[in-house]
Amino acid sequence: MKIFTSKAELSHLLTELKKENKNIGLVPTMGALHSGHLSLIKTAKQQTDVVVCSIFINPTQFTDQKDLEKYPRTVSADIEKLTEAACDYLFLPEVTEMYEENETWHLDLGYLENILEGKFRPGHYQGVTQVVFKLFQIVNPTKAFFGQKDYQQVLIIRKMVDILNLPVELVMCPIKRNDEGLALSSRNIHLSDIEKSKALLLSRALLTIRDVSANHTPEELKSIALNILESDAEIKLDYFELLDKDTLTTLNNDSKGIVALLAATIGKTRLIDNMIFN
Ligand code: AMP
């Protein structure tokens, strides 16, 4: 795997590959890679000719400076995992390579921006779209691969692609979980063993309502999930919502599916999870 820190060098190479009609797949990450990330690389390898993974801890999407500072950094292990996964190129830029000083960005993302994660992390999706737009410009991917784990993020990026008419196909990949159901996340590193066992209640709540969804109203499902989540006082819930899976608006007769989304803090670690059902 070849590693690039310069956007110009990476762009140059990829432009040449595009001339040879190669399809480029992009997998943007912030590193501390786990099997969730690697499943995106695997899907990208199946669907495109050349796979570029980026590792960049994007400062503009962090609303809390401490959260940015304590974000796990494991670059050498990440390089090993990507090499083993036969990723073709790694883009590993410094902050100064990605941003000019005092650079500004604003995209009107409408309703989606200020609900759920956007409400709890104001400005987060401006930072996300800012960096993903830059990565799209540098890599010019045929397809870009994102995890369902960050469900609202996928809808936000889809919206950006629509607004700016960007020539990229988005692929949403399923959530990878550990054997007990916990959604894999770089932040799980911060959980103690006890916290990890408490965190299992998050996926348990989602799996439970998915299994009984055919026989209950959304209100009943929400109350079943809340009963599970509130059974442990250490779980500080930011939100639990059952929404229309395509729009993240309130469920209505036209809804083609439900997505249940939650965010909770356990100890000092904030976790998100979600599940789609029909
Ligand atoms: P991150 O490094 O957390 O920004 O994640 C990079 C990409 O990996 C995003 O598209 C995430 O949604 C995706 N991702 C993170 N965790 C998982 C997981 N457990 N399963 C599948 N994809 C994931």
XYZ file of C-alpha atoms and ligand atoms in Angstrom:
301
model
C 0.000 0.000 0.000
C 1.332 3.398 -0.969
C 0.934 6.247 1.521
C 0.344 9.852 0.445
C 0.529 12.897 2.668
C 0.327 15.350 -0.249
C -3.094 15.981 -1.814
C -1.497 17.158 -5.084
C 0.507 13.937 -5.462
C -2.483 11.744 -4.695
C -4.732 13.717 -7.071
C -2.161 13.472 -9.827
C -1.870 9.699 -9.535
C -5.646 9.195 -9.364
C -6.215 11.419 -12.396
C -3.837 9.172 -14.354
C -5.682 6.056 -13.145
C -9.016 7.578 -14.144
C -7.651 8.098 -17.659
C -7.159 4.308 -17.727
C -10.880 3.990 -16.905
C -10.247 2.742 -13.388
C -13.104 3.162 -10.918
C -11.898 4.746 -7.709
C -13.393 3.854 -4.315
C -12.950 6.181 -1.334
C -13.299 5.154 2.316
C -12.959 8.210 4.587
C -12.034 7.490 8.221
C -10.530 9.112 11.293
C -8.329 6.096 12.005
C -8.174 3.822 15.068
C -9.364 1.243 12.581
C -11.468 -1.783 13.541
C -13.340 -4.455 11.590
C -16.157 -1.983 10.882
C -13.785 0.196 8.883
C -12.211 -2.863 7.269
C -15.634 -4.087 6.123
C -15.951 -0.802 4.209
C -12.561 -1.421 2.578
C -13.665 -4.946 1.650
C -16.894 -3.693 0.050
C -14.966 -0.955 -1.747
C -12.550 -3.561 -3.131
C -15.467 -5.630 -4.418
C -17.116 -2.664 -6.129
C -14.209 -0.573 -7.461
C -10.781 -1.068 -9.102
C -8.651 1.120 -6.851
C -9.349 1.757 -3.161
C -8.221 4.876 -1.320
C -8.642 5.026 2.445
C -8.167 8.369 4.155
C -7.216 8.787 7.787
C -7.738 12.323 8.984
C -8.950 13.424 12.394
C -10.869 16.407 11.146
C -10.712 19.238 13.702
C -13.627 21.199 12.209
C -16.178 18.503 13.042
C -15.313 18.402 16.754
C -17.401 20.696 18.916
C -15.451 19.805 22.037
C -11.681 20.429 22.065
C -11.148 17.709 24.726
C -12.965 15.178 22.571
C -10.582 16.024 19.708
C -7.520 15.713 21.950
C -8.511 12.348 23.357
C -9.597 10.862 20.013
C -7.578 7.613 19.678
C -4.554 7.736 17.356
C -3.097 4.376 16.262
C -1.539 5.090 12.868
C 1.061 2.272 12.734
C -1.517 -0.372 13.637
C -3.908 1.205 11.107
C -1.288 0.942 8.346
C -0.772 -2.739 9.147
C -4.511 -3.443 9.026
C -4.952 -1.597 5.741
C -1.983 -3.407 4.209
C -3.442 -6.740 5.273
C -6.810 -5.712 3.803
C -4.981 -4.985 0.497
C -6.065 -1.352 0.446
C -4.284 0.320 -2.502
C -3.617 3.834 -1.191
C -3.723 5.589 2.146
C -4.180 9.339 2.272
C -2.749 10.585 5.566
C -2.610 14.391 5.445
C -1.623 16.858 8.144
C -4.194 19.480 9.147
C -2.180 22.143 7.272
C -2.407 20.101 4.077
C -6.205 20.081 4.315
C -6.963 23.605 5.582
C -5.864 27.155 4.949
C -5.726 29.330 8.043
C -9.130 30.774 9.019
C -10.871 28.938 6.232
C -14.671 29.167 6.311
C -17.400 26.870 5.032
C -21.155 26.853 5.143
C -23.646 24.686 3.335
C -27.377 25.011 3.966
C -28.230 21.462 5.011
C -31.720 22.377 6.257
C -33.750 20.248 8.661
C -31.257 17.354 8.846
C -28.492 19.498 10.285
C -30.027 20.460 13.613
C -31.704 17.265 14.782
C -30.260 14.280 16.698
C -26.422 14.474 16.487
C -26.630 17.980 15.024
C -28.587 19.177 18.052
C -26.111 17.718 20.527
C -23.034 18.648 18.470
C -23.791 22.050 16.900
C -21.665 22.666 13.797
C -20.658 19.002 13.555
C -22.199 18.440 10.127
C -20.724 21.643 8.711
C -17.298 20.204 9.618
C -18.207 16.789 8.215
C -19.419 18.178 4.876
C -16.427 20.541 4.709
C -13.914 17.698 4.966
C -15.828 15.170 2.872
C -16.226 17.765 0.094
C -12.451 18.322 0.149
C -11.777 14.583 0.054
C -14.172 14.223 -2.891
C -12.297 17.003 -4.717
C -8.893 15.462 -4.068
C -9.823 11.847 -4.825
C -12.685 12.351 -7.300
C -14.039 8.904 -6.391
C -16.475 6.931 -8.522
C -17.987 5.565 -5.312
C -17.590 6.591 -1.679
C -18.300 4.160 1.153
C -19.825 5.175 4.479
C -21.086 3.156 7.444
C -24.703 2.935 8.536
C -23.230 3.335 12.027
C -23.315 7.103 11.338
C -26.753 7.021 9.753
C -27.517 10.739 9.922
C -24.076 11.426 8.410
C -24.953 9.300 5.365
C -28.165 11.289 4.819
C -26.274 14.565 5.286
C -23.622 13.586 2.730
C -26.346 12.414 0.337
C -27.919 15.851 0.724
C -24.586 17.573 -0.004
C -24.091 15.412 -3.101
C -27.594 16.412 -4.285
C -27.203 20.130 -3.528
C -23.778 20.412 -5.178
C -24.551 17.853 -7.881
C -21.358 15.913 -7.169
C -20.455 13.049 -9.540
C -20.058 10.337 -6.905
C -22.143 7.326 -5.929
C -22.618 6.817 -2.198
C -22.677 3.305 -0.761
C -23.942 2.698 2.778
C -22.406 -0.374 4.455
C -24.022 -2.286 7.358
C -22.982 -1.841 11.002
C -20.352 -4.295 12.258
C -20.926 -5.464 15.818
C -18.918 -7.583 18.222
C -20.212 -11.069 19.112
C -22.325 -9.623 21.898
C -23.959 -6.984 19.695
C -22.013 -3.850 20.609
C -21.512 -1.670 17.514
C -17.780 -1.375 16.844
C -16.460 2.138 17.348
C -13.034 3.706 17.730
C -14.366 5.204 20.964
C -14.993 1.749 22.512
C -11.273 1.802 23.434
C -12.209 4.209 26.247
C -14.786 1.842 27.821
C -13.836 -0.153 30.916
C -15.010 -3.785 31.037
C -17.953 -2.814 33.242
C -18.886 0.059 30.931
C -18.630 -2.269 27.946
C -21.128 -4.647 29.513
C -23.479 -1.727 30.232
C -23.068 -0.547 26.633
C -24.589 -3.843 25.478
C -27.957 -2.492 26.596
C -27.875 -0.087 23.645
C -27.898 -2.802 20.993
C -30.158 -4.970 23.156
C -32.794 -2.216 23.161
C -32.559 -1.887 19.363
C -32.597 -5.644 18.696
C -35.510 -6.201 21.075
C -37.766 -3.685 19.366
C -36.722 -4.874 15.914
C -37.829 -8.401 16.827
C -41.260 -7.321 18.088
C -41.826 -4.405 15.715
C -44.570 -6.144 13.722
C -46.845 -6.370 16.774
C -46.431 -2.921 18.324
C -47.042 0.745 17.558
C -44.012 3.065 17.378
C -45.010 4.539 20.764
C -45.034 1.068 22.318
C -41.691 0.226 20.724
C -40.169 3.418 22.079
C -41.404 2.634 25.556
C -40.021 -0.948 25.392
C -36.622 0.424 24.334
C -36.621 3.150 26.978
C -37.408 0.574 29.678
C -34.285 -1.332 28.705
C -32.096 1.765 28.389
C -33.293 3.282 31.652
C -32.728 0.018 33.566
C -29.155 1.189 34.197
C -28.687 4.625 35.737
C -25.139 4.826 34.329
C -26.557 5.111 30.809
C -27.110 8.819 30.165
C -29.373 8.939 27.148
C -29.142 11.962 24.825
C -31.919 10.750 22.552
C -33.831 7.723 21.407
C -36.010 8.258 18.331
C -38.013 6.164 15.897
C -38.138 8.043 12.595
C -38.817 7.719 8.879
C -35.709 6.012 7.523
C -35.444 8.152 4.388
C -36.067 11.613 5.825
C -35.526 11.319 9.590
C -38.911 13.026 10.029
C -41.786 11.756 12.202
C -43.224 8.458 11.014
C -46.267 8.791 8.767
C -48.398 6.645 6.458
C -45.965 7.135 3.558
C -42.909 5.990 5.553
C -41.176 3.101 3.760
C -39.263 1.988 6.824
C -38.313 2.887 10.371
C -34.927 3.764 11.746
C -34.379 3.693 15.501
C -31.493 5.955 16.516
C -29.905 6.571 19.884
C -26.987 8.319 21.538
C -25.881 7.782 25.119
C -22.916 8.499 27.340
C -21.519 5.754 29.538
C -18.854 6.962 31.942
C -17.065 9.516 29.776
C -17.682 7.836 26.443
C -20.457 8.914 24.092
C -21.799 6.152 21.870
C -24.282 6.101 18.997
C -26.160 3.209 17.445
C -29.134 2.617 15.173
C -31.189 -0.070 13.489
C -33.429 -0.087 10.421
C -36.565 -2.178 10.226
C -39.543 -2.356 7.883
P -14.875 7.090 11.698
O -13.449 6.708 11.600
O -15.509 6.771 13.011
O -15.164 8.470 11.204
O -15.628 6.120 10.685
C -15.241 6.036 9.341
C -16.309 5.280 8.583
O -16.459 3.982 9.133
C -17.694 5.962 8.687
O -18.341 5.889 7.430
C -18.377 5.134 9.734
O -19.784 5.141 9.625
C -17.816 3.755 9.439
N -17.943 2.895 10.620
C -17.592 3.197 11.905
N -17.929 2.183 12.722
C -18.510 1.233 11.947
C -19.073 -0.052 12.211
N -19.135 -0.564 13.438
N -19.568 -0.768 11.160
C -19.524 -0.260 9.905
N -19.008 0.944 9.590
C -18.514 1.675 10.596
